[in-house]
Every structure is written in structure tokens, then in C-alpha cells.
CSV table of C-alpha atoms in Angstrom, one decimal:
chain,number,residue,atom,x,y,z
A,1,MET,CA,18.5,-24.5,8.9
A,2,ALA,CA,18.5,-26.7,12.0
A,3,GLU,CA,16.4,-24.4,14.2
A,4,SER,CA,17.1,-26.3,17.3
A,5,THR,CA,20.8,-25.3,17.1
A,6,TRP,CA,20.1,-21.6,16.6
A,7,THR,CA,19.9,-19.3,19.7
A,8,PRO,CA,17.7,-16.2,19.1
A,9,PRO,CA,19.4,-12.9,20.0
A,10,VAL,CA,18.2,-11.2,23.2
A,11,MET,CA,16.7,-7.7,22.5
A,12,ASP,CA,16.6,-4.8,25.0
A,13,ARG,CA,12.9,-4.2,24.2
A,14,GLU,CA,10.0,-6.5,23.4
A,15,ILE,CA,8.3,-5.1,20.2
A,16,ASP,CA,5.4,-7.0,18.6
A,17,LEU,CA,5.8,-6.0,14.9
A,18,LEU,CA,2.5,-7.5,14.0
A,19,SER,CA,0.5,-5.6,16.5
A,20,GLY,CA,-2.0,-3.2,14.9
A,21,GLU,CA,-2.0,-1.0,18.0
A,22,PHE,CA,1.8,-0.6,17.6
A,23,TYR,CA,1.3,1.2,14.3
A,24,VAL,CA,-1.5,3.6,15.2
A,25,ASN,CA,0.1,4.7,18.5
A,26,ASP,CA,3.0,6.7,17.2
A,27,PRO,CA,5.6,4.0,16.3
A,28,TYR,CA,8.2,6.6,15.1
A,29,PRO,CA,10.2,6.9,18.4
A,30,THR,CA,10.4,3.1,18.4
A,31,TYR,CA,11.5,3.0,14.8
A,32,ALA,CA,14.3,5.5,15.8
A,33,TRP,CA,15.4,3.3,18.6
A,34,MET,CA,15.5,0.3,16.4
A,35,ARG,CA,17.5,2.0,13.7
A,36,GLU,CA,20.0,3.2,16.3
A,37,ASN,CA,20.2,0.1,18.5
A,38,ALA,CA,18.7,-2.9,16.7
A,39,PRO,CA,18.5,-2.4,13.0
A,40,ALA,CA,17.9,-6.1,12.5
A,41,TYR,CA,15.4,-6.7,15.3
A,42,TRP,CA,14.5,-10.2,16.3
A,43,ASP,CA,10.7,-10.2,17.1
A,44,SER,CA,10.4,-13.2,19.4
A,45,VAL,CA,6.6,-12.9,19.6
A,46,ASN,CA,6.2,-13.6,15.9
A,47,GLU,CA,9.6,-15.2,15.2
A,48,LEU,CA,10.8,-12.9,12.5
A,49,TRP,CA,13.2,-10.1,11.9
A,50,GLY,CA,12.3,-6.4,11.6
A,51,ILE,CA,14.6,-4.5,9.2
A,52,SER,CA,14.3,-0.8,10.0
A,53,ARG,CA,17.1,1.1,8.2
A,54,TYR,CA,16.7,2.5,4.7
A,55,ASP,CA,19.9,1.1,3.4
A,56,ASP,CA,19.3,-2.4,4.8
A,57,ILE,CA,15.8,-2.5,3.3
A,58,VAL,CA,17.1,-1.5,-0.2
A,59,GLU,CA,20.0,-3.9,0.1
A,60,ILE,CA,17.6,-6.8,0.8
A,61,GLU,CA,15.2,-5.7,-2.0
A,62,LYS,CA,18.2,-5.8,-4.4
A,63,ARG,CA,19.2,-9.3,-3.3
A,64,LYS,CA,16.3,-11.2,-4.8
A,65,ASP,CA,18.6,-14.2,-5.1
A,66,ILE,CA,18.7,-14.4,-1.3
A,67,PHE,CA,15.4,-13.0,-0.1
A,68,ILE,CA,12.3,-14.5,-1.8
A,69,SER,CA,8.6,-13.9,-1.7
A,70,SER,CA,7.4,-17.4,-2.7
A,71,ASP,CA,8.3,-19.7,0.3
A,72,LYS,CA,5.3,-22.0,0.6
A,73,GLU,CA,6.0,-23.0,4.2
A,74,LYS,CA,7.4,-20.1,6.1
A,75,GLY,CA,5.4,-17.4,4.4
A,76,GLY,CA,5.3,-15.3,1.3
A,77,TYR,CA,5.2,-11.5,1.0
A,78,ARG,CA,3.1,-11.3,4.3
A,79,PRO,CA,4.4,-12.5,7.6
A,80,ASN,CA,3.5,-16.1,8.7
A,81,ILE,CA,1.0,-16.5,5.8
A,82,PRO,CA,1.8,-19.0,3.1
A,83,ALA,CA,2.6,-17.5,-0.3
A,84,ASP,CA,-0.5,-17.2,-2.5
A,85,PRO,CA,-0.8,-17.4,-6.3
A,86,ALA,CA,-0.7,-13.6,-6.8
A,87,ILE,CA,2.1,-11.8,-8.7
A,88,ILE,CA,3.5,-10.3,-5.6
A,89,GLY,CA,4.0,-13.8,-4.1
A,90,LEU,CA,6.2,-14.9,-6.9
A,91,ASP,CA,10.0,-14.6,-7.6
A,92,ASP,CA,11.7,-14.1,-11.0
A,93,PRO,CA,11.4,-15.4,-13.7
A,94,GLU,CA,7.8,-16.4,-13.0
A,95,HIS,CA,7.2,-13.0,-11.3
A,96,SER,CA,8.3,-11.0,-14.4
A,97,LYS,CA,6.3,-13.2,-16.8
A,98,ARG,CA,3.1,-12.6,-14.9
A,99,ARG,CA,3.8,-8.9,-14.2
A,100,ASN,CA,4.5,-8.2,-17.8
A,101,LEU,CA,1.0,-9.4,-18.7
A,102,VAL,CA,-0.5,-6.3,-17.0
A,103,SER,CA,2.3,-3.8,-16.5
A,104,ARG,CA,1.7,-2.0,-19.8
A,105,GLN,CA,-1.7,-1.0,-18.4
A,106,PHE,CA,0.0,1.0,-15.7
A,107,THR,CA,2.8,2.8,-17.6
A,108,PRO,CA,2.8,6.6,-17.3
A,109,ARG,CA,1.7,6.8,-21.0
A,110,ALA,CA,-1.2,4.4,-20.4
A,111,VAL,CA,-2.3,6.1,-17.2
A,112,THR,CA,-2.4,9.5,-18.9
A,113,SER,CA,-5.2,8.3,-21.1
A,114,TRP,CA,-7.4,8.2,-18.0
A,115,GLU,CA,-6.5,11.7,-16.8
A,116,SER,CA,-9.7,13.5,-18.0
A,117,HIS,CA,-11.9,10.9,-16.4
A,118,ILE,CA,-9.9,11.0,-13.2
A,119,VAL,CA,-10.1,14.8,-13.1
A,120,GLU,CA,-13.8,14.8,-13.8
A,121,THR,CA,-14.4,12.2,-11.0
A,122,CYS,CA,-12.5,14.3,-8.5
A,123,ARG,CA,-14.6,17.3,-9.4
A,124,GLU,CA,-17.8,15.3,-9.0
A,125,LEU,CA,-16.7,13.9,-5.6
A,126,VAL,CA,-15.8,17.3,-4.3
A,127,ASP,CA,-19.0,18.8,-5.6
A,128,ALA,CA,-21.1,16.2,-3.9
A,129,ALA,CA,-19.1,16.5,-0.6
A,130,LEU,CA,-19.5,20.3,-0.6
A,131,SER,CA,-23.2,20.2,-1.6
A,132,HIS,CA,-24.7,19.0,1.7
A,133,GLY,CA,-23.1,21.5,4.1
A,134,GLY,CA,-21.5,20.5,7.4
A,135,PRO,CA,-18.7,18.2,8.1
A,136,ILE,CA,-17.4,15.9,5.3
A,137,GLU,CA,-16.6,12.2,5.8
A,138,VAL,CA,-13.1,12.2,4.2
A,139,VAL,CA,-12.9,8.5,3.6
A,140,THR,CA,-16.2,7.6,2.0
A,141,GLU,CA,-16.8,11.0,0.3
A,142,ILE,CA,-13.4,12.1,-0.8
A,143,ALA,CA,-10.6,9.4,-0.6
A,144,ALA,CA,-12.1,6.0,-1.3
A,145,PRO,CA,-14.4,6.2,-4.3
A,146,LEU,CA,-11.9,7.3,-6.9
A,147,PRO,CA,-9.2,4.6,-6.6
A,148,ALA,CA,-11.8,1.8,-6.2
A,149,GLU,CA,-13.6,3.1,-9.3
A,150,MET,CA,-10.4,3.2,-11.3
A,151,ILE,CA,-9.4,-0.3,-10.4
A,152,GLY,CA,-13.0,-1.5,-11.3
A,153,LEU,CA,-12.7,0.1,-14.7
A,154,LEU,CA,-9.3,-1.3,-15.4
A,155,LEU,CA,-10.4,-4.8,-14.4
A,156,GLY,CA,-13.6,-4.5,-16.3
A,157,PHE,CA,-16.2,-4.7,-13.5
A,158,PRO,CA,-19.5,-3.0,-14.3
A,159,HIS,CA,-20.2,0.5,-12.7
A,160,GLU,CA,-22.8,-0.9,-10.3
A,161,MET,CA,-20.1,-3.0,-8.7
A,162,PHE,CA,-17.9,0.0,-7.7
A,163,PRO,CA,-19.3,0.6,-4.3
A,164,LYS,CA,-19.0,-3.1,-3.4
A,165,LEU,CA,-15.3,-3.0,-4.6
A,166,MET,CA,-14.7,-0.2,-2.2
A,167,GLU,CA,-16.2,-2.2,0.6
A,168,TRP,CA,-14.3,-5.4,-0.3
A,169,SER,CA,-10.9,-3.6,-0.5
A,170,GLU,CA,-11.3,-2.2,3.1
A,171,ARG,CA,-12.3,-5.6,4.5
A,172,THR,CA,-9.7,-7.7,2.6
A,173,ILE,CA,-6.7,-5.5,3.0
A,174,ALA,CA,-6.6,-6.2,6.7
A,175,LEU,CA,-6.0,-9.9,6.1
A,176,GLY,CA,-2.4,-9.0,5.1
A,177,GLY,CA,-1.5,-8.1,8.7
A,178,GLY,CA,-0.8,-11.8,9.6
A,179,PRO,CA,-2.7,-14.7,11.0
A,180,ARG,CA,-4.3,-12.7,13.9
A,181,TYR,CA,-6.0,-10.6,11.3
A,182,LEU,CA,-7.7,-13.5,9.5
A,183,VAL,CA,-11.1,-12.4,10.8
A,184,GLU,CA,-14.5,-13.6,9.5
A,185,SER,CA,-15.5,-10.3,7.9
A,186,GLY,CA,-12.3,-10.2,5.8
A,187,ILE,CA,-12.5,-13.8,4.9
A,188,ILE,CA,-16.1,-13.5,3.8
A,189,ALA,CA,-15.2,-10.4,1.7
A,190,ALA,CA,-12.4,-12.3,0.0
A,191,MET,CA,-14.8,-15.1,-0.9
A,192,GLU,CA,-17.4,-12.7,-2.2
A,193,PHE,CA,-14.7,-11.0,-4.3
A,194,ALA,CA,-13.4,-14.3,-5.6
A,195,GLU,CA,-16.9,-15.3,-6.7
A,196,ALA,CA,-17.4,-11.9,-8.5
A,197,SER,CA,-14.0,-12.1,-10.1
A,198,SER,CA,-14.6,-15.7,-11.3
A,199,ASN,CA,-18.0,-14.6,-12.8
A,200,LEU,CA,-16.3,-11.7,-14.5
A,201,PHE,CA,-13.6,-14.1,-15.9
A,202,ASP,CA,-16.4,-16.2,-17.4
A,203,ASP,CA,-18.1,-13.1,-18.9
A,204,LYS,CA,-14.9,-11.8,-20.4
A,205,SER,CA,-14.0,-15.1,-21.8
A,206,LYS,CA,-17.2,-15.1,-23.9
A,207,CYS,CA,-17.2,-11.3,-24.6
A,208,PRO,CA,-13.7,-9.8,-24.3
A,209,ALA,CA,-13.3,-6.0,-24.0
A,210,ASP,CA,-10.5,-3.6,-23.5
A,211,ASP,CA,-9.7,-4.3,-19.9
A,212,ILE,CA,-7.3,-6.4,-17.8
A,213,MET,CA,-9.7,-9.3,-17.1
A,214,SER,CA,-10.2,-9.7,-20.9
A,215,LEU,CA,-6.4,-9.7,-21.3
A,216,TRP,CA,-6.1,-12.5,-18.7
A,217,THR,CA,-8.7,-14.6,-20.3
A,218,GLN,CA,-6.5,-14.7,-23.5
A,219,ALA,CA,-3.2,-14.9,-21.6
A,220,GLU,CA,-0.6,-17.5,-22.3
A,221,VAL,CA,2.5,-17.6,-20.1
A,222,PRO,CA,5.2,-19.9,-21.5
A,223,GLY,CA,6.2,-22.5,-19.0
A,224,TYR,CA,3.8,-21.3,-16.4
A,225,THR,CA,0.2,-22.2,-15.6
A,226,PHE,CA,-2.1,-19.2,-15.5
A,227,GLY,CA,-5.6,-20.1,-14.6
A,228,ARG,CA,-8.7,-19.0,-12.7
A,229,ASP,CA,-7.0,-19.2,-9.3
A,230,GLU,CA,-4.2,-16.9,-10.5
A,231,VAL,CA,-6.7,-14.5,-12.0
A,232,ILE,CA,-8.6,-14.2,-8.8
A,233,SER,CA,-5.5,-13.6,-6.7
A,234,ASP,CA,-4.1,-11.0,-9.1
A,235,SER,CA,-7.5,-9.3,-9.2
A,236,LEU,CA,-7.5,-9.0,-5.4
A,237,LEU,CA,-3.9,-7.8,-5.4
A,238,LEU,CA,-4.8,-5.0,-7.9
A,239,LEU,CA,-7.9,-4.1,-5.9
A,240,ASP,CA,-6.1,-3.8,-2.6
A,241,GLY,CA,-2.9,-2.4,-3.9
A,242,GLY,CA,-4.6,0.1,-6.1
A,243,ALA,CA,-7.7,1.1,-4.1
A,244,GLU,CA,-6.8,0.9,-0.4
A,245,THR,CA,-3.3,2.4,-0.5
A,246,THR,CA,-4.3,5.5,-2.6
A,247,ARG,CA,-7.3,6.0,-0.4
A,248,THR,CA,-5.0,5.9,2.7
A,249,VAL,CA,-2.6,8.5,1.2
A,250,ILE,CA,-5.5,10.9,0.2
A,251,ALA,CA,-7.3,10.6,3.5
A,252,ARG,CA,-4.3,10.9,5.8
A,253,THR,CA,-2.8,13.7,3.7
A,254,ILE,CA,-5.9,15.7,4.2
A,255,LEU,CA,-5.5,15.2,8.0
A,256,ASN,CA,-1.8,16.1,7.8
A,257,LEU,CA,-2.5,19.3,5.9
A,258,ALA,CA,-5.1,20.2,8.5
A,259,ALA,CA,-2.4,19.7,11.2
A,260,ASN,CA,0.1,21.8,9.1
A,261,PRO,CA,-1.8,24.7,7.7
A,262,ASP,CA,1.4,26.4,6.6
A,263,GLN,CA,2.0,23.6,4.2
A,264,TRP,CA,-1.5,24.0,2.7
A,265,GLN,CA,-0.8,27.6,2.3
A,266,LEU,CA,2.4,26.9,0.5
A,267,LEU,CA,0.6,24.8,-2.0
A,268,ARG,CA,-2.2,27.4,-2.4
A,269,GLU,CA,0.6,29.9,-3.2
A,270,GLY,CA,2.0,27.8,-6.0
A,271,ALA,CA,4.4,25.3,-4.4
A,272,ASP,CA,5.1,22.4,-6.8
A,273,LEU,CA,2.4,19.8,-6.4
A,274,ASP,CA,4.4,17.0,-8.0
A,275,VAL,CA,7.1,17.5,-5.4
A,276,ALA,CA,4.5,17.7,-2.7
A,277,ILE,CA,2.9,14.4,-3.8
A,278,GLU,CA,6.2,12.6,-3.0
A,279,GLU,CA,6.1,14.0,0.5
A,280,PHE,CA,2.5,13.1,0.9
A,281,VAL,CA,3.4,9.5,0.1
A,282,ARG,CA,6.6,9.4,2.1
A,283,TYR,CA,5.1,10.9,5.2
A,284,VAL,CA,2.0,8.6,5.2
A,285,THR,CA,3.7,5.4,3.9
A,286,PRO,CA,0.5,3.6,3.3
A,287,VAL,CA,2.0,0.1,3.4
A,288,HIS,CA,4.0,-0.4,6.7
A,289,ASN,CA,6.0,-3.3,5.5
A,290,MET,CA,6.5,-6.3,3.2
A,291,CYS,CA,7.9,-9.7,4.1
A,292,ARG,CA,10.6,-11.8,2.5
A,293,VAL,CA,12.1,-15.2,3.4
A,294,ALA,CA,15.9,-15.8,3.5
A,295,ALA,CA,16.9,-18.6,1.1
A,296,SER,CA,20.3,-18.8,2.6
A,297,ASP,CA,22.1,-17.2,5.6
A,298,TYR,CA,22.8,-13.5,5.2
A,299,GLU,CA,24.3,-10.8,7.4
A,300,VAL,CA,22.5,-7.5,7.8
A,301,GLY,CA,22.4,-4.9,10.5
A,302,GLY,CA,24.9,-6.8,12.6
A,303,GLN,CA,22.9,-10.0,12.7
A,304,THR,CA,23.0,-13.2,10.7
A,305,ILE,CA,19.6,-14.0,9.2
A,306,GLN,CA,19.3,-17.7,9.0
A,307,ALA,CA,18.1,-19.5,5.9
A,308,GLY,CA,14.3,-20.0,6.2
A,309,GLN,CA,13.7,-17.0,8.5
A,310,GLN,CA,11.4,-14.2,7.7
A,311,VAL,CA,12.3,-10.6,7.4
A,312,VAL,CA,9.9,-7.7,7.6
A,313,LEU,CA,11.0,-4.7,5.5
A,314,MET,CA,9.8,-1.8,7.5
A,315,TYR,CA,9.2,0.9,4.9
A,316,SER,CA,7.5,3.3,7.3
A,317,SER,CA,10.7,3.3,9.4
A,318,GLY,CA,13.0,3.6,6.4
A,319,ASN,CA,11.1,6.6,5.2
A,320,ARG,CA,12.0,8.3,8.6
A,321,ASP,CA,15.7,7.4,8.5
A,322,LEU,CA,17.9,10.4,9.3
A,323,ASP,CA,20.7,9.1,7.1
A,324,HIS,CA,18.4,9.7,4.1
A,325,PHE,CA,16.0,12.5,5.1
A,326,GLU,CA,16.8,15.8,6.7
A,327,ASN,CA,14.3,16.3,9.6
A,328,PRO,CA,12.4,13.2,8.5
A,329,ASP,CA,9.6,13.7,11.1
A,330,VAL,CA,8.8,17.0,9.6
A,331,PHE,CA,5.9,17.2,7.0
A,332,ASP,CA,7.5,19.4,4.2
A,333,VAL,CA,5.7,19.7,0.9
A,334,THR,CA,8.8,21.3,-0.7
A,335,ARG,CA,11.2,18.4,0.3
A,336,THR,CA,13.7,17.6,-2.4
A,337,PRO,CA,15.3,15.1,-3.0
A,338,ASN,CA,12.7,12.6,-1.7
A,339,ASN,CA,13.9,9.1,-2.6
A,340,HIS,CA,11.2,7.5,-0.4
A,341,ILE,CA,10.4,3.7,-0.5
A,342,SER,CA,6.7,3.9,-0.1
A,343,PHE,CA,6.2,2.2,-3.4
A,344,GLY,CA,8.7,-0.5,-2.6
A,345,PHE,CA,12.0,-1.0,-4.4
A,346,GLY,CA,13.4,-3.3,-7.1
A,347,THR,CA,11.5,-6.0,-8.9
A,348,HIS,CA,8.4,-5.6,-6.7
A,349,PHE,CA,8.2,-1.8,-7.1
A,350,CYS,CA,4.5,-0.8,-7.1
A,351,MET,CA,3.1,-1.4,-10.6
A,352,GLY,CA,0.4,1.2,-10.0
A,353,ALA,CA,2.6,4.0,-8.8
A,354,SER,CA,1.9,6.2,-11.8
A,355,LEU,CA,-1.8,5.8,-11.5
A,356,ALA,CA,-1.6,6.5,-7.7
A,357,ARG,CA,0.3,9.7,-8.3
A,358,LEU,CA,-2.2,10.9,-10.9
A,359,GLU,CA,-5.2,10.2,-8.7
A,360,ILE,CA,-3.6,11.9,-5.7
A,361,LYS,CA,-2.6,14.9,-7.8
A,362,SER,CA,-6.0,15.3,-9.4
A,363,MET,CA,-7.8,15.2,-6.1
A,364,PHE,CA,-5.6,17.8,-4.5
A,365,GLN,CA,-5.7,20.1,-7.5
A,366,GLU,CA,-9.4,20.1,-7.2
A,367,LEU,CA,-9.3,20.8,-3.4
A,368,LEU,CA,-6.6,23.5,-3.8
A,369,SER,CA,-8.8,25.3,-6.3
A,370,ARG,CA,-11.8,25.4,-3.9
A,371,VAL,CA,-10.6,25.0,-0.3
A,372,LYS,CA,-9.0,27.8,1.7
A,373,SER,CA,-8.3,25.8,4.9
A,374,ILE,CA,-9.0,22.4,6.4
A,375,SER,CA,-9.9,21.5,10.0
A,376,VAL,CA,-10.5,18.0,11.5
A,377,VAL,CA,-13.7,17.6,13.7
A,378,PRO,CA,-12.3,16.7,17.1
A,379,GLY,CA,-12.7,13.0,18.1
A,380,SER,CA,-13.9,12.0,14.6
A,381,VAL,CA,-10.8,10.0,13.5
A,382,VAL,CA,-11.4,6.3,13.7
A,383,GLU,CA,-8.2,4.3,13.1
A,384,MET,CA,-7.9,0.9,11.4
A,385,PRO,CA,-5.2,-0.9,13.6
A,386,ASN,CA,-3.3,-3.2,11.3
A,387,ALA,CA,0.2,-4.4,10.7
A,388,PHE,CA,0.0,-4.1,6.9
A,389,VAL,CA,-1.5,-0.8,6.0
A,390,TYR,CA,-1.9,2.6,7.7
A,391,GLY,CA,-5.5,3.0,6.9
A,392,ILE,CA,-8.3,4.9,8.6
A,393,LYS,CA,-11.8,3.8,8.9
A,394,SER,CA,-13.3,7.3,9.0
A,395,ALA,CA,-12.7,10.9,9.8
A,396,GLN,CA,-14.7,14.1,9.5
A,397,VAL,CA,-13.2,17.4,8.2
A,398,GLU,CA,-14.6,20.9,7.6
A,399,PHE,CA,-13.5,22.9,4.5
A,400,GLU,CA,-13.4,26.7,4.5
A,401,LEU,CA,-14.1,27.5,0.9
A,402,ALA,CA,-11.8,29.9,-1.0
């Protein structure tokens, strides 16, 4: 594309799609405006397109021949950040080769083998949270430990590392928001995790076990180099994708149920929890967006995306699209059908979706058996402004026991 000959479209509003403050200050009215007036929105601040309609997002995800994740110059799956060696930053056939190495560890059947451990861990966490009396810190006591522990177990980290994994996931996930989020604390955390992963790789090379890191040490991908750098990148991807997003759904859903006590009551009266989980995930949408780069010109939303331009697929907008969801801004634990795109779509559909669903279900089964009502301590919610994930730093809640 000869960028000098391209004239950017003029938009009626200026929206900074990489502003963390945008995402924590009720972006949903702006999403509605975008879907109605500018479904392909040119963000002149960051020089990328925001795609806000459900159908357009799915269409782009299907066109993996046109929209790629591995552009080394324009950016990969995150905006204005060069593609890294992780699975998610690859396109097929390389993507499928790498993904297939570990995907069998996340099938519904494989995940079921962890169910008793997950259920017991949820019970222990809730026991500990209730034991001290007074408000409960919903992130550190309830939402964050379980998913970090599970990814630690799957990768093969020793138990004493699990608290550190929880910390690293919170600090590194923010880096995906774009260049402005490349802060020192996140970079240091990424370096620390890389060192720990490299050491684990060495350990498992000598003494392999039944875990993903051991699998990687033995991996051979025909026609593709798979070495230490790829292992470190994929390990961080699994940590952030598996730990931080599930933590976000659990924590924010507890807040959503506190704000909608009638929905909590429906669940306590026997509403289908599997159905409710899909609404938990849709309503929160833990990952705001993913990025792709156009390999050739393509028309979407009334605009022509030029080859080489980035598009941000706005999942949290697509999940509130009136064309797909009745009363989309209503939190309804009985919503069916619920074909949300919180786990992505197509070739990059979240590999850990089955594990996330089981973790979320197990935690809320435990809470439903013991908690009559939930209230949020006023002023206790501390947001994590970021253009990548909808995380919260902390929040305090009070549980009325059943």
C-alpha cells in the first residue's frame, strides 16, 4: 500500500481505542454509536480500524487468508506491537502445527480429569475467605489463585511458584494494550517469567514429567523451528490467557451478581448454571479485542481496509450487538441462545475455553451452596485501565451465608 496516496476517512467522533480509561468508563454507549454510525471506525490517534459489529468481526475471523496475525512490521495480534513467537502470533499452517502440540491438554475430556482437584481448590479458597470474618478481597482470595494454580500445574511449575505466577500474570497481561502500556513493572515481570520458564525448560529436558513443558522439550514440528524462545512465548501466552482472563470473569461476575441480586436468586433456585456461565462470560468479555493486519485490500462496514492496515476486533462491542442479542445490556443468567465471541472465533478460538468454563462453574457451585447474598463494599473497586483486558485490581465484597 502506498500510504501517501491514501486519505483517511473523517469520523464524527474522536475515539482513542487504546485508551485504558475508555474501557473502564462505560464504553457501551460509544460501542452502540459505532455499530450504528461507524462500524468500521478509523482511529486516527492510533492509525488502526475498530470493527464493532458482531457479523463483521466473525467475517474477518473467517477470512484468515486476508487478515493475519503474524505481520512482523505493522503488528501482530496486539495493536502496534510486532508479532512475537507465541502461537497466537502465527498464521496457518504454522499456527496449527504449534497449537496441535498442546491442544490435546485442553480438550473437554482432558480437562475433566482435573475436575476433582478444581472443585477441592474452590472449596479451600472459599473456606479460607470465610474463615477470617469481615469483607473478602474478591480478586486475591477468590478469583485469582485457582486459574494461576491450574496453569502452573499444566505447565509443570512447582507449587511454591504459584503465587508468583499469579503476580506475573497480572503484571504482564497489561503489556498487550499497546506501546503505551509497555511499563517497567510489566517488562520486569515478563523478564522474570522468561527466566523461570527457561529454567523449567532445562529441568524438564533432564527429567520430563506429565506436563506441557515436558511435552515441549520433546517436541518436533516438521518444517518449523521450535526452540527456547517459542517455549517462553507460549508459556507466557498460556499463563496470561489461562490465568488472567478467568480471574477477570470470576471477579467481575461476583460484582455483577451483587448488582443484580435477582439473578443470584435465580441461580440459588436452580437456574441452569451451564447456561449462566455463558452469560457470565458474554457480559464481562474479559478480552476487549484482538488485532489482525490486512494482507490485501478488503471492504467491511462500508469502508475499504487497505493492505497493511491494522484492524481491532472489538469483542466487547460484538457481544452487545442488538442484531444478535435481545436486550444485550441486560445481565440475564437464563439467556439462550448465547453465541458470544468472548473466546474468539475460528482458528484462534481460545484453546482453554473448556478449562475456563470448568473453573468458573466449580467456583460458583461452591459459592451458591454457601452464600445467600452478595454486597460490594462501597468504594472498594480498583480498576485496571487497559485496552486489552477488562481486569480489576481489587474489590471487597461481603457474603451473607446461607
